[in-house]
Tab-separated table of C-alpha atoms in Angstrom:
chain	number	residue	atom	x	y	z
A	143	UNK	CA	-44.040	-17.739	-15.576
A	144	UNK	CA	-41.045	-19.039	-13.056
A	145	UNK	CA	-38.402	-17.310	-12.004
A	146	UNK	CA	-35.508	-18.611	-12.289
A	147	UNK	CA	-33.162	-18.402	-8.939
A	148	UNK	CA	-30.072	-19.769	-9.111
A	149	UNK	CA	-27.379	-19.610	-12.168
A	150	UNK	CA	-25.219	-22.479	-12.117
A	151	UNK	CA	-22.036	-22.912	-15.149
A	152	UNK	CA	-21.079	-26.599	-16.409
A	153	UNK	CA	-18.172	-27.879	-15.290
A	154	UNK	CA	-16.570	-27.225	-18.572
A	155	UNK	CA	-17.532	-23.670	-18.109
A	156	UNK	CA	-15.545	-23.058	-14.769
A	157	UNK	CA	-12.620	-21.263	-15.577
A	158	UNK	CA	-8.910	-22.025	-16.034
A	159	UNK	CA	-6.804	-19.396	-15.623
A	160	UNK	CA	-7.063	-16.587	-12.346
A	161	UNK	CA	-7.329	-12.791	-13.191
A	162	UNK	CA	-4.434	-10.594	-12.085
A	163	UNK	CA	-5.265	-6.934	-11.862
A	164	UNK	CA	-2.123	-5.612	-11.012
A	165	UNK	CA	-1.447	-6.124	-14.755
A	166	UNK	CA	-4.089	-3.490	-15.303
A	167	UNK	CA	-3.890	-0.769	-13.023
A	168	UNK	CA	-2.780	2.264	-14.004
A	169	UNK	CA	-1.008	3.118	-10.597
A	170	UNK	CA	0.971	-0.443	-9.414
A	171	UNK	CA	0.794	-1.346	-5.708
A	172	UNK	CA	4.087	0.161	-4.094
A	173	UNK	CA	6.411	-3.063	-3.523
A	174	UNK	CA	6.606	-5.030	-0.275
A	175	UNK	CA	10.033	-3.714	1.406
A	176	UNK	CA	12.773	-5.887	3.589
A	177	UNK	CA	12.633	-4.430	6.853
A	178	UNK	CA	16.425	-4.827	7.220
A	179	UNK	CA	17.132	-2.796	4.427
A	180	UNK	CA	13.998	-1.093	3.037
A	181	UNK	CA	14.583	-2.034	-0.313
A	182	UNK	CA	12.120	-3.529	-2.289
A	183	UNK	CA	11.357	-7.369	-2.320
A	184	UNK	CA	12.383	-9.784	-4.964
A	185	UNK	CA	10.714	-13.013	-5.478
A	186	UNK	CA	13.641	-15.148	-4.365
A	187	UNK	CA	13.428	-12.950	-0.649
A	188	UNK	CA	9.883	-14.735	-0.074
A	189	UNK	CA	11.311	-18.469	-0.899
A	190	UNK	CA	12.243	-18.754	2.488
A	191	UNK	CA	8.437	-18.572	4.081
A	192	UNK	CA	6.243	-19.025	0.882
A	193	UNK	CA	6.592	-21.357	-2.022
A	194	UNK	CA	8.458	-20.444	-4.931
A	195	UNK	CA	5.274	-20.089	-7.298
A	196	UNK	CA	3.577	-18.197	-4.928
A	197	UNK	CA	6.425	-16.005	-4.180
A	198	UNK	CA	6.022	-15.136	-7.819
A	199	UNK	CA	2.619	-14.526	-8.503
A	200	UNK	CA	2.810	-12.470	-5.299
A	201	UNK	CA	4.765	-9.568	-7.222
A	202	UNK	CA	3.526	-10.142	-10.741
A	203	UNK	CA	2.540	-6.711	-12.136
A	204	UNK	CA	2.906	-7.867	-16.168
A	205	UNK	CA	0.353	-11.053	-16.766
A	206	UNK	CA	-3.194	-10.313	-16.315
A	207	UNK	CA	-3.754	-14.396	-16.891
A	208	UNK	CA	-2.346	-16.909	-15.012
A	209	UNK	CA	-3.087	-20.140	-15.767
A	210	UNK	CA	-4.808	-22.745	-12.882
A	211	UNK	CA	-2.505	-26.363	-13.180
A	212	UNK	CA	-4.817	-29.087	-14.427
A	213	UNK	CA	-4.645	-30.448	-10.518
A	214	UNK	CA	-5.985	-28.025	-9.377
A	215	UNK	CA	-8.581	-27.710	-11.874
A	216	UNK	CA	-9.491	-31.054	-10.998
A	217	UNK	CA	-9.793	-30.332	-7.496
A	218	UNK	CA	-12.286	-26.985	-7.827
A	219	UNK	CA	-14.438	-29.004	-10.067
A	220	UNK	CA	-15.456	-31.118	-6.615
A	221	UNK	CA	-17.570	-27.961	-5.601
A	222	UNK	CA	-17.391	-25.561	-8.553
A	223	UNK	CA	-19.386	-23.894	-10.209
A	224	UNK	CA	-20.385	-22.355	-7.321
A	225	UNK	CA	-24.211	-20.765	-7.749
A	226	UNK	CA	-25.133	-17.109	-8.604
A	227	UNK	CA	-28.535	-16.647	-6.976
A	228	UNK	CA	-31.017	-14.325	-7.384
A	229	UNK	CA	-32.610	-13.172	-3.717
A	230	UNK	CA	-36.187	-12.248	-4.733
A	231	UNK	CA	-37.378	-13.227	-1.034
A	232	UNK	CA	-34.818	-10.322	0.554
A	233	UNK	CA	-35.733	-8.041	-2.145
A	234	UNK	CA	-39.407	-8.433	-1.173
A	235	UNK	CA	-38.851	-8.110	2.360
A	236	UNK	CA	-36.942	-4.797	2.082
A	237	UNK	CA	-39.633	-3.619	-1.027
A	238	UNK	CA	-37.002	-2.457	-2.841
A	239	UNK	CA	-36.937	-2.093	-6.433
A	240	UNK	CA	-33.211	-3.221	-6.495
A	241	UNK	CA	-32.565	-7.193	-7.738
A	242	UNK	CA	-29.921	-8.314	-5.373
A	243	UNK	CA	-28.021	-11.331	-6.605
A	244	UNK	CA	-25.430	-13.696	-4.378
A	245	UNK	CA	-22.454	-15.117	-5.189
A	246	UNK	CA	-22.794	-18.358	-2.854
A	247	UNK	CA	-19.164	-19.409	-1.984
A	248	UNK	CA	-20.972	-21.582	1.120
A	249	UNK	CA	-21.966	-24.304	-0.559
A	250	UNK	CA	-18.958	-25.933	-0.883
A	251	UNK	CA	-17.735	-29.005	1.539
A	252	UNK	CA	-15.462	-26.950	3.784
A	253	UNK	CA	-18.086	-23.711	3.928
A	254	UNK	CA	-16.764	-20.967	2.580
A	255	UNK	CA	-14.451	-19.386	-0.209
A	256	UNK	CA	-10.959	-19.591	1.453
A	257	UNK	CA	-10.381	-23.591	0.098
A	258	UNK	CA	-10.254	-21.854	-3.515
A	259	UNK	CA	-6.876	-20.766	-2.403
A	260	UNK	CA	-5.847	-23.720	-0.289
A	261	UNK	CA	-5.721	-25.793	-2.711
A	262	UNK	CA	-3.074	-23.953	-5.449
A	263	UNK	CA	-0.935	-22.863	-2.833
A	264	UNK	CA	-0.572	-26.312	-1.133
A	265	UNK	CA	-0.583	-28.011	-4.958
A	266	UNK	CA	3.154	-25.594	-5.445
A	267	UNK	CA	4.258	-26.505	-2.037
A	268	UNK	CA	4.313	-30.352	-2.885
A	269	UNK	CA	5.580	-29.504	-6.886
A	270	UNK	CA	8.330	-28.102	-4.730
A	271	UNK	CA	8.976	-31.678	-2.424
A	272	UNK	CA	7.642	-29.734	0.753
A	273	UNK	CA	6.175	-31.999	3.532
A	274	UNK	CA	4.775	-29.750	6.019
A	275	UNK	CA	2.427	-26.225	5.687
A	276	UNK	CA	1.906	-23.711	8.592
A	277	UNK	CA	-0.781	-21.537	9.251
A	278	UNK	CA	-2.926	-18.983	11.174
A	279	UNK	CA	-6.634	-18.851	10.839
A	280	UNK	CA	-9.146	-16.763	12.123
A	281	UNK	CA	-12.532	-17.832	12.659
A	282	UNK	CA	-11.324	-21.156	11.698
A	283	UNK	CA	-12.692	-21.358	7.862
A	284	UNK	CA	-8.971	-20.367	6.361
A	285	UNK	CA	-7.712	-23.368	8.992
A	286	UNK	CA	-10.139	-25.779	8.000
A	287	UNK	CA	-10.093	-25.333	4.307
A	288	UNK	CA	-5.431	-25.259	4.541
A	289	UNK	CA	-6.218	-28.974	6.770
A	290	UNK	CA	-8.225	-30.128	3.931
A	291	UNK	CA	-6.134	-28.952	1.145
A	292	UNK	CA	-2.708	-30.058	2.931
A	293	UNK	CA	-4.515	-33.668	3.441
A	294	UNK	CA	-5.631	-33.623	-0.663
A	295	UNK	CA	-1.818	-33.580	-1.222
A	296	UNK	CA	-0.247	-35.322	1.167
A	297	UNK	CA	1.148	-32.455	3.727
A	298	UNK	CA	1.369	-31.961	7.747
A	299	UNK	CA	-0.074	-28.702	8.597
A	300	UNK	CA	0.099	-27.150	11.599
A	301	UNK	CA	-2.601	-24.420	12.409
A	302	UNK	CA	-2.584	-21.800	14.871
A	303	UNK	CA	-6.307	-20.337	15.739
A	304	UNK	CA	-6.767	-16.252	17.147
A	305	UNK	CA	-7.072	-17.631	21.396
A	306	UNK	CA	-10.911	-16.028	21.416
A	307	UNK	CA	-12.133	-17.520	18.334
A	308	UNK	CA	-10.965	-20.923	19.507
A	309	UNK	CA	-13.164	-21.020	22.216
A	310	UNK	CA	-16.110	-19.247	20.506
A	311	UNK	CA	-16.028	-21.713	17.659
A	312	UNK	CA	-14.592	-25.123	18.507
A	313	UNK	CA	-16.587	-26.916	16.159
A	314	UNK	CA	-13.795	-25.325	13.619
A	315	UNK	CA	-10.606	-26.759	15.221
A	316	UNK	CA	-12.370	-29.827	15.312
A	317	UNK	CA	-13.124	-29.906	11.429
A	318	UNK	CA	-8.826	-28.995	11.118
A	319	UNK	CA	-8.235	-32.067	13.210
A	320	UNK	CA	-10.560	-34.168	11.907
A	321	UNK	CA	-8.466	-33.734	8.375
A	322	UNK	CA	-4.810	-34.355	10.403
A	323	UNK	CA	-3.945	-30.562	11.094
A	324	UNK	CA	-2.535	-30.090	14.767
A	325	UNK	CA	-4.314	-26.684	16.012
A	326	UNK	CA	-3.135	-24.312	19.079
A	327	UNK	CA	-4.611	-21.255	19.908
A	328	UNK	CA	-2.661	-18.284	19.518
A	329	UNK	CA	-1.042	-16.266	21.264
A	330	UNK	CA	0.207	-20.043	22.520
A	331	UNK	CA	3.786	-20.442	24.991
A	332	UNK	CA	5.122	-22.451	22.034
A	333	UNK	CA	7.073	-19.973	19.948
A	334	UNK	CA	9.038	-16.866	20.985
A	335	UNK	CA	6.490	-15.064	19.400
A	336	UNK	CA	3.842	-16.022	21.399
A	337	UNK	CA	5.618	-15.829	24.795
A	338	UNK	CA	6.644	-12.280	23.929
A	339	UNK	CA	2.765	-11.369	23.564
A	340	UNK	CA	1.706	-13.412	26.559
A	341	UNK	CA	4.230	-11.368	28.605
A	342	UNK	CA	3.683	-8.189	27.582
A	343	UNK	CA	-0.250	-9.206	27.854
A	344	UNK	CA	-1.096	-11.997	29.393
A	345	UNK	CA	-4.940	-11.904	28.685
A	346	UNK	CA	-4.239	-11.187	24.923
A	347	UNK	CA	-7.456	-12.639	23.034
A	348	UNK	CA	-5.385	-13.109	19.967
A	349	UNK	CA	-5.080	-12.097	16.518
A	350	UNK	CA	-4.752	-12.751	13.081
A	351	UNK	CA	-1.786	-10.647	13.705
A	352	UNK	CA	-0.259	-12.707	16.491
A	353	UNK	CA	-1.326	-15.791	14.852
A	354	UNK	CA	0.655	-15.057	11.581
A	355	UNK	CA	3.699	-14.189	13.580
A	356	UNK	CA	3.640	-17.781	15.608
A	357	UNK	CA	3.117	-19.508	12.071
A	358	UNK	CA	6.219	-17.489	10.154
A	359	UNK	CA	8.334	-18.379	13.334
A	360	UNK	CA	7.109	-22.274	13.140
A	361	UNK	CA	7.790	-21.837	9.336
A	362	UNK	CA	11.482	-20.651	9.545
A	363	UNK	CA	12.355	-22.872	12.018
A	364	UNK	CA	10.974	-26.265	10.652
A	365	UNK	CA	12.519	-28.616	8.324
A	366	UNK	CA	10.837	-28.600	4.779
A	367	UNK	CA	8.067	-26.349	5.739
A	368	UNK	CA	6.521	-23.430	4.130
A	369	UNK	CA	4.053	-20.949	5.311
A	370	UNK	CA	0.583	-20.591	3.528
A	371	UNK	CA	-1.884	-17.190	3.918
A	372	UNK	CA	-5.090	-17.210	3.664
A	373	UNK	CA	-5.612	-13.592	3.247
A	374	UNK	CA	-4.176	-10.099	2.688
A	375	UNK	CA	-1.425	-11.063	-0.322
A	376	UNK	CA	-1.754	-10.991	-3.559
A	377	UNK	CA	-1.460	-14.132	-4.696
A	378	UNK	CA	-3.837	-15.456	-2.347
A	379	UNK	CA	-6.429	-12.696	-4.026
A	380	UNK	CA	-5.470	-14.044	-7.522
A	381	UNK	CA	-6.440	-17.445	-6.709
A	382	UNK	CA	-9.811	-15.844	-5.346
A	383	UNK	CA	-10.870	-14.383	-8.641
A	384	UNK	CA	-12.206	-17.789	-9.512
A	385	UNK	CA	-15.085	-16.117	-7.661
A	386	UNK	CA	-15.378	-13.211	-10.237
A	387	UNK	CA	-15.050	-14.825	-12.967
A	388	UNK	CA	-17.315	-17.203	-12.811
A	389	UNK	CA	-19.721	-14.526	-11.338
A	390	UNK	CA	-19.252	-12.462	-14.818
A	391	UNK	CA	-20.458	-15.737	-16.617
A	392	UNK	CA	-23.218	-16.401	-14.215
A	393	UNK	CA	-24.593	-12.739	-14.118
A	394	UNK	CA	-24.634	-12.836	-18.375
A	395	UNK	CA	-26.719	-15.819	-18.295
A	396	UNK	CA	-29.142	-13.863	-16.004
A	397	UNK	CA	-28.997	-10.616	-18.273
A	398	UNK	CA	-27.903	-8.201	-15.622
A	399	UNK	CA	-24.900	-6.813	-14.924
A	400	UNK	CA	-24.159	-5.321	-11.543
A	401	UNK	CA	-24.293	-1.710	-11.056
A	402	UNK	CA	-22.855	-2.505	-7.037
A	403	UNK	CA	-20.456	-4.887	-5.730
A	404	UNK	CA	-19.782	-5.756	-2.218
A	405	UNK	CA	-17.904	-8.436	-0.030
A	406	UNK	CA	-17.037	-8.004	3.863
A	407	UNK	CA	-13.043	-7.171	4.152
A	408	UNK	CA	-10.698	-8.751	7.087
A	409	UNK	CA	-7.657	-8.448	4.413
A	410	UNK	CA	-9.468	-8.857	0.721
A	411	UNK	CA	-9.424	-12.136	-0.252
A	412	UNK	CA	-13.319	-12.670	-0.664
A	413	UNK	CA	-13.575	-8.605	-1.658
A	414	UNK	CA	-11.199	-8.714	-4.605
A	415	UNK	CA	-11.928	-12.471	-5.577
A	416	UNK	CA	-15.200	-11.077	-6.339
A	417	UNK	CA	-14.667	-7.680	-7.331
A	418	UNK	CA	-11.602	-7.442	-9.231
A	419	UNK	CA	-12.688	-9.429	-12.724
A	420	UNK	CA	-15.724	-6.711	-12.949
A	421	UNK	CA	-13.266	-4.155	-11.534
A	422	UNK	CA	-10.945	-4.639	-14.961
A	423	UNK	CA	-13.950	-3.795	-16.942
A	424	UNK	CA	-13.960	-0.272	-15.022
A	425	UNK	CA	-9.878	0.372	-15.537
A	426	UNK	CA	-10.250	-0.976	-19.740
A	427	UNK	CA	-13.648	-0.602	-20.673
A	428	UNK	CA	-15.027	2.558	-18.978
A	429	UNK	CA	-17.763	0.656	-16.729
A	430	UNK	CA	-18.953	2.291	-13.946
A	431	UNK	CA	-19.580	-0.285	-11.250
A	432	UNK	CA	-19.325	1.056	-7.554
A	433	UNK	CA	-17.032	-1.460	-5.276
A	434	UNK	CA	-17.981	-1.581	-1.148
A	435	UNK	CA	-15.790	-3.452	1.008
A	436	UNK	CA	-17.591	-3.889	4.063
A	437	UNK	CA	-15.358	-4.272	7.748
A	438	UNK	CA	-15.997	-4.097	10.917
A	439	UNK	CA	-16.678	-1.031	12.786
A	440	UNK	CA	-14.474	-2.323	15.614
A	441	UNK	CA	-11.709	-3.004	13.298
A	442	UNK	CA	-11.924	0.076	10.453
A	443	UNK	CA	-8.571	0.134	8.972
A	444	UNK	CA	-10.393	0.865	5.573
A	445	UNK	CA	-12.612	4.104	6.771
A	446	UNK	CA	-9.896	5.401	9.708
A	447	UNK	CA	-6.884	3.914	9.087
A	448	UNK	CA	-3.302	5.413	8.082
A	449	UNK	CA	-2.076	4.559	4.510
A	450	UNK	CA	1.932	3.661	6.005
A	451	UNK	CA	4.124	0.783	5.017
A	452	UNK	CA	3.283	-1.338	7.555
A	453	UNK	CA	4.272	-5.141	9.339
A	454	UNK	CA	1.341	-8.055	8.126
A	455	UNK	CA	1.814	-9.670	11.869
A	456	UNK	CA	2.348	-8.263	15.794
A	457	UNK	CA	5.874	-9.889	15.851
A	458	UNK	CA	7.149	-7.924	12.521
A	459	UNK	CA	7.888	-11.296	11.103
A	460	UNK	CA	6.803	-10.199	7.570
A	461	UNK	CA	8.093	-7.629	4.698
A	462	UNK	CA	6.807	-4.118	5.514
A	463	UNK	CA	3.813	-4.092	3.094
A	464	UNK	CA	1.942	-0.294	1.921
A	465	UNK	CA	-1.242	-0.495	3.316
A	466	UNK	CA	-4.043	0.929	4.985
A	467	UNK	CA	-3.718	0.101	8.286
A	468	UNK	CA	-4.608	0.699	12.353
A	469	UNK	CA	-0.956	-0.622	13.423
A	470	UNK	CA	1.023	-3.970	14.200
A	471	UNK	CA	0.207	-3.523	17.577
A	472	UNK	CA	-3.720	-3.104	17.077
A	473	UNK	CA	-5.636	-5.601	19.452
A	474	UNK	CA	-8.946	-6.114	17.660
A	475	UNK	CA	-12.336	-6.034	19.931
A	476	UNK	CA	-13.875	-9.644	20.291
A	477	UNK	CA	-16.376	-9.857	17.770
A	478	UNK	CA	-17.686	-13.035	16.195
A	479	UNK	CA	-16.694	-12.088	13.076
A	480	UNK	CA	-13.259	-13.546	13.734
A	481	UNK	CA	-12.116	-13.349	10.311
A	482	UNK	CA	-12.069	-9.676	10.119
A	483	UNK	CA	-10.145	-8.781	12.657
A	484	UNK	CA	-7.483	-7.811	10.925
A	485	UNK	CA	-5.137	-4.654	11.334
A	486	UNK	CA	-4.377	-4.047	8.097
A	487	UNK	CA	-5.557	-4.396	3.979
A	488	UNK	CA	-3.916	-6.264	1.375
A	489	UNK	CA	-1.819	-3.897	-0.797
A	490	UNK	CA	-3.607	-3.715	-4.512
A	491	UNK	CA	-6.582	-2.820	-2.423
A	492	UNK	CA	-5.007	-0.351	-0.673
A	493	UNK	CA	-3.723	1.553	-3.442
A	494	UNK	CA	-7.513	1.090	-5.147
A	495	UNK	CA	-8.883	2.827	-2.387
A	496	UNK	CA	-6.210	5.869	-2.553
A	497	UNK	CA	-7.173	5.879	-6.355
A	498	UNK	CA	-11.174	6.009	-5.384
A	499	UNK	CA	-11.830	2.856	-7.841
A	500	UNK	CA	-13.471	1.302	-4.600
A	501	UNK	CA	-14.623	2.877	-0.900
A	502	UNK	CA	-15.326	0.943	2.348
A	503	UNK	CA	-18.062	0.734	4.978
A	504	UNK	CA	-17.886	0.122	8.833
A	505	UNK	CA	-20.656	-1.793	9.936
A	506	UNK	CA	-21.210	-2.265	14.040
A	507	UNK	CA	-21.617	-5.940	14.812
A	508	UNK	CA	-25.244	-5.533	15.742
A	509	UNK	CA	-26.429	-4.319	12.573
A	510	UNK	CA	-24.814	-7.326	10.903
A	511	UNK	CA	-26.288	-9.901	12.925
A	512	UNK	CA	-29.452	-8.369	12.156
A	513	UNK	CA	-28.768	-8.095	7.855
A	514	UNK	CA	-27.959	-11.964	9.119
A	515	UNK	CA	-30.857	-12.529	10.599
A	516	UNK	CA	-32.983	-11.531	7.933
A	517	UNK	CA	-31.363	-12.978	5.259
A	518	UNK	CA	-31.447	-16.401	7.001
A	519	UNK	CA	-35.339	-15.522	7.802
A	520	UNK	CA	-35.638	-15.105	3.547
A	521	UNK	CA	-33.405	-17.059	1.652
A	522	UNK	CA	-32.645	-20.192	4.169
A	523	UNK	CA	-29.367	-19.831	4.669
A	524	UNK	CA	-27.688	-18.590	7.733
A	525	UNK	CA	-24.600	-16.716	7.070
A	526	UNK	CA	-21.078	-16.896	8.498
A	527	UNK	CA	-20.824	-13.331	10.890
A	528	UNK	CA	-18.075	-12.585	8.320
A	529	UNK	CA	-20.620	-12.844	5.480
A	530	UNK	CA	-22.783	-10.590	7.431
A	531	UNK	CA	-21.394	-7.020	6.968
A	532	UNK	CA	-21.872	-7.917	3.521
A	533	UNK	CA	-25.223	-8.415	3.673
A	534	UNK	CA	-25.660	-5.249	5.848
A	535	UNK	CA	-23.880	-3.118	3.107
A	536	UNK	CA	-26.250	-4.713	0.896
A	537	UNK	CA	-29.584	-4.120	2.801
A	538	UNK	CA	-28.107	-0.255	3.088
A	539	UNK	CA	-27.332	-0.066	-0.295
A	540	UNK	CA	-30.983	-1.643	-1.321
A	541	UNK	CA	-32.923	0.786	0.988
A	542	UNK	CA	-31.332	3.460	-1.074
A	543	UNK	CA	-32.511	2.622	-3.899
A	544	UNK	CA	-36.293	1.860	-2.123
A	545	UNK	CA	-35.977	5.690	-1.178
A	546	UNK	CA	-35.179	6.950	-5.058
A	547	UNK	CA	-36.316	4.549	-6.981
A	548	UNK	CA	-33.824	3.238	-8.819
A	549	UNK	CA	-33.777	-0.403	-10.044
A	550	UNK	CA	-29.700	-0.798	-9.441
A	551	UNK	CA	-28.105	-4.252	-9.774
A	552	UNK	CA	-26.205	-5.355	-6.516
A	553	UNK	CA	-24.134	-8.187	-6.294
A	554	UNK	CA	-22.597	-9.518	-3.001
A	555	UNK	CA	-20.120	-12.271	-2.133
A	556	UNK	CA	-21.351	-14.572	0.460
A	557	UNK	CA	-18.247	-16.023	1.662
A	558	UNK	CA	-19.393	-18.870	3.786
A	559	UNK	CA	-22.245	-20.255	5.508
A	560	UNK	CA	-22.831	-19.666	9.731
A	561	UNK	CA	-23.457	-23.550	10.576
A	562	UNK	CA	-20.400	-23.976	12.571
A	563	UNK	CA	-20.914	-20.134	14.097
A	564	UNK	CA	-24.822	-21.102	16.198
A	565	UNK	CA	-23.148	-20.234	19.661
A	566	UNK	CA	-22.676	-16.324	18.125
A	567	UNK	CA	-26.346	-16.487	16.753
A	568	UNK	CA	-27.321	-17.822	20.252
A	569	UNK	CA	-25.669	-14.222	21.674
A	570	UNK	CA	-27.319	-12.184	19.813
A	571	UNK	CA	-30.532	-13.787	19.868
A	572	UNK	CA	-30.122	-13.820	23.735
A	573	UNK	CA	-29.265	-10.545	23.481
A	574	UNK	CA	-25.858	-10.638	24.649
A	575	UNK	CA	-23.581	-9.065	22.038
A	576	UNK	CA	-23.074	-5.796	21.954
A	577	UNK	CA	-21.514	-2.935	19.659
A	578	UNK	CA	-17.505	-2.408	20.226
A	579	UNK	CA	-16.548	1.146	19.471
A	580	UNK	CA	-12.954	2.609	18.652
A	581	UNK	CA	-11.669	6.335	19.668
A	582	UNK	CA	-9.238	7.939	17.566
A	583	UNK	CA	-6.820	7.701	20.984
A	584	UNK	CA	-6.780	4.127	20.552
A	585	UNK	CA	-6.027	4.214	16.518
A	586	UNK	CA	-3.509	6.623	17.646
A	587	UNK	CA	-2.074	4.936	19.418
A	588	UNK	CA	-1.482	1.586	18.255
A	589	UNK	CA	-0.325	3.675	14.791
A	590	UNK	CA	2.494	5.274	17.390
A	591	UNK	CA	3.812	1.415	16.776
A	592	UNK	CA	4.104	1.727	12.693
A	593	UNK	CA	8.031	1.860	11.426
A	594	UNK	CA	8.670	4.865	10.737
A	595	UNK	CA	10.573	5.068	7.281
């Protein structure tokens, strides 16, 4: 008899509303703060930078459904469902007893999971008559899916890719172009922002960090422009639980439901897109599925950072947000991962992991490129380096079981595909990557930088 290996829903299955968990947690997320004042943010203090819908889903703590507009609808349904598969060839490779299933968030046309917010957030920015978007991108799959989503509806957008990322991927700020997006790498002598870095360091790599500040500053000082995120806030997480929920769906028409869930963690976006719908059925229903958010072990704000109210860029553009984090100031190593390297985690995370309803894992880049490797060597499919400390969680979590026994359901997100990402591949087959390692000076001191409050 055939097994079946891939779960896919009808398009008339694909959800149409996002989950909001802030609805049900028992302890909120501490509010975002002005930095002027320290007092807590309203929704009309973000209208400035975000759009005005956005603004608002961004503090909603009361609806736990928010319905996706038709439009948007309309637009997921060109690539979703995406498939739940089942990765019988990595389970028999690692002879473990545990069924592994994927959530595969690659298969899409832009590559990975970060158009499923693109689209809504540049969907309220024209509802609201604006003409041009700014960004920051990482790795360049955030960039490319905001250039595609800003083209659906009729925007400019303006992109500004981490400096070392641009020139280890250039096949992604060729993809923003090619949909009408002008890109410069950050940190770039075009905004005060950016100058300020380059002085201070004038061989700064870059960082999501320095690349959000550049994009807030473009932002604010544009005509009829708004900024869009691609990580790290909440609304941007809410429009990710597309991921769950169809996952819950997909996982029910296999007859399994996961006793592990893990995504890789730069700010949350994949982690809680896929976790938090199964997460609500631990706060209301008593479940007791473990959550792994898997980062970087060059970038751990999860497993050694400080819990402080924080900035979201270098600059200190942004609201002081409570969150787990390694400092403002934190210069990230230069792993391939680009879309991790992020100082900070989104704030309904953070105050998950200070209630223990999740826990995170550093994995060193090595050992990801070699989960990567094997996965690509068993399943076909060559993973994004982001998508890679997933699988390494995975693999770890799968051996586990090999050593007891125990036939545990795992789950992971893979957020994109590594098609665009060969040159990183080519390093570590060549054997040219190697492990970054942080001391507890460094943390120290780029947490020196935090406002104190």
């Amino acid at each position: 008899m055939s097994k079946q290996k891939k779960f896919i829903l009808q398009e008339s299955e694909i959800p149409t509303q996002w989950y909001n968990i802030q609805a049900d947690m028992v302890n909120k997320p501490m509010p975002p703060l002005n930095p002027a004042t320290h007092q807590p943010l309203k929704a009309e203090d973000l209208f400035p930078i975000f759009a005005e819908e956005c603004s608002r889903q961004e503090l909603d703590q009361t609806n736990a459904w928010i319905d996706i507009p038709e439009e948007v609808q309309d637009k997921y349904r060109f690539y979703r469902s995406t498939p739940l598969v089942r990765a019988y060839e990595l389970e028999k490779a690692l002879d473990t007893p545990a069924h592994i299933y994927f959530k595969n968030e690659s298969t899409n046309p832009l590559g990975s999971h970060k158009v499923n917010s693109a689209l809504p957030q540049c969907y309220y920015c024209k509802q609201q008559g604006v003409t041009n978007v700014t960004t920051e991108t990482g790795a360049g799959q955030w960039g490319a899916a905001l250039s595609y989503a800003a083209r659906v509806f009729g925007l400019e957008a303006a992109v500004y890719q981490v400096k070392i990322t641009l020139q280890q991927k250039p096949y992604r700020s060729i993809m923003m172009r090619t949909f009408g997006a002008t890109v410069e790498g950050s940190p770039s002598m075009s905004t005060r922002a950016g100058k300020n870095i380059i002085t201070r360091d004038p061989m700064h790599p870059g960082s999501l960090g320095t690349a959000i500040s550049e994009a807030i500053e473009l932002a604010m000082s544009t005509p009829n422009c708004k900024y869009t995120l691609g990580s790290v806030l909440s609304h941007v997480t809410l429009h990710q639980s597309i991921i769950g929920l169809e996952a819950e769906k997909q996982m029910e028409m296999a007859g399994e439901y996961p006793d592990t869930v893990i995504a890789c963690f730069g700010g949350g976006s994949n982690f809680g897109g896929l976790a938090f719908p199964f997460l609500r059925h631990n706060i209301l229903d008593g479940k007791n599925t473990e959550f792994i958010a898997a980062e970087p072990a060059s970038c751990p704000k999860l497993t050694r950072g400080k819990f402080e109210y924080d900035f979201g860029d270098e600059a200190g553009y942004t609201p002081l947000l409570p969150m787990f984090t390694l400092g403002h100031d934190f210069k990230p190593a230069n792993i391939h991962a680009g879309g991790l390297r992020y100082h900070g985690a989104g704030t309904i995370v953070s105050q998950l992991l200070k209630d223990n309803l999740m826990r995170g894992v550093d994995i060193p880049q090595l050992e990801s490129f070699e989960s990567g490797m094997l996965f690509a060597r068993t399943e076909g499919i060559i993973p994004a380096p982001e998508s890679c400390h997933a699988i390494a969680a995975t693999i770890r979590e799968a051996l586990k079981c090999k050593e007891s026994g125990e036939q545990k359901v795992i789950l992971f997100n893979l957020s994109g595909h590594g098609l665009i990402d060969m040159p990183s591949y080519d390093s570590f087959i060549n054997g040219d990557l190697r492990n970054y390692t942080i001391t507890d000076e460094e943390i120290a001191k780029s947490l020196s930088t935090v406002p104190k409050m």
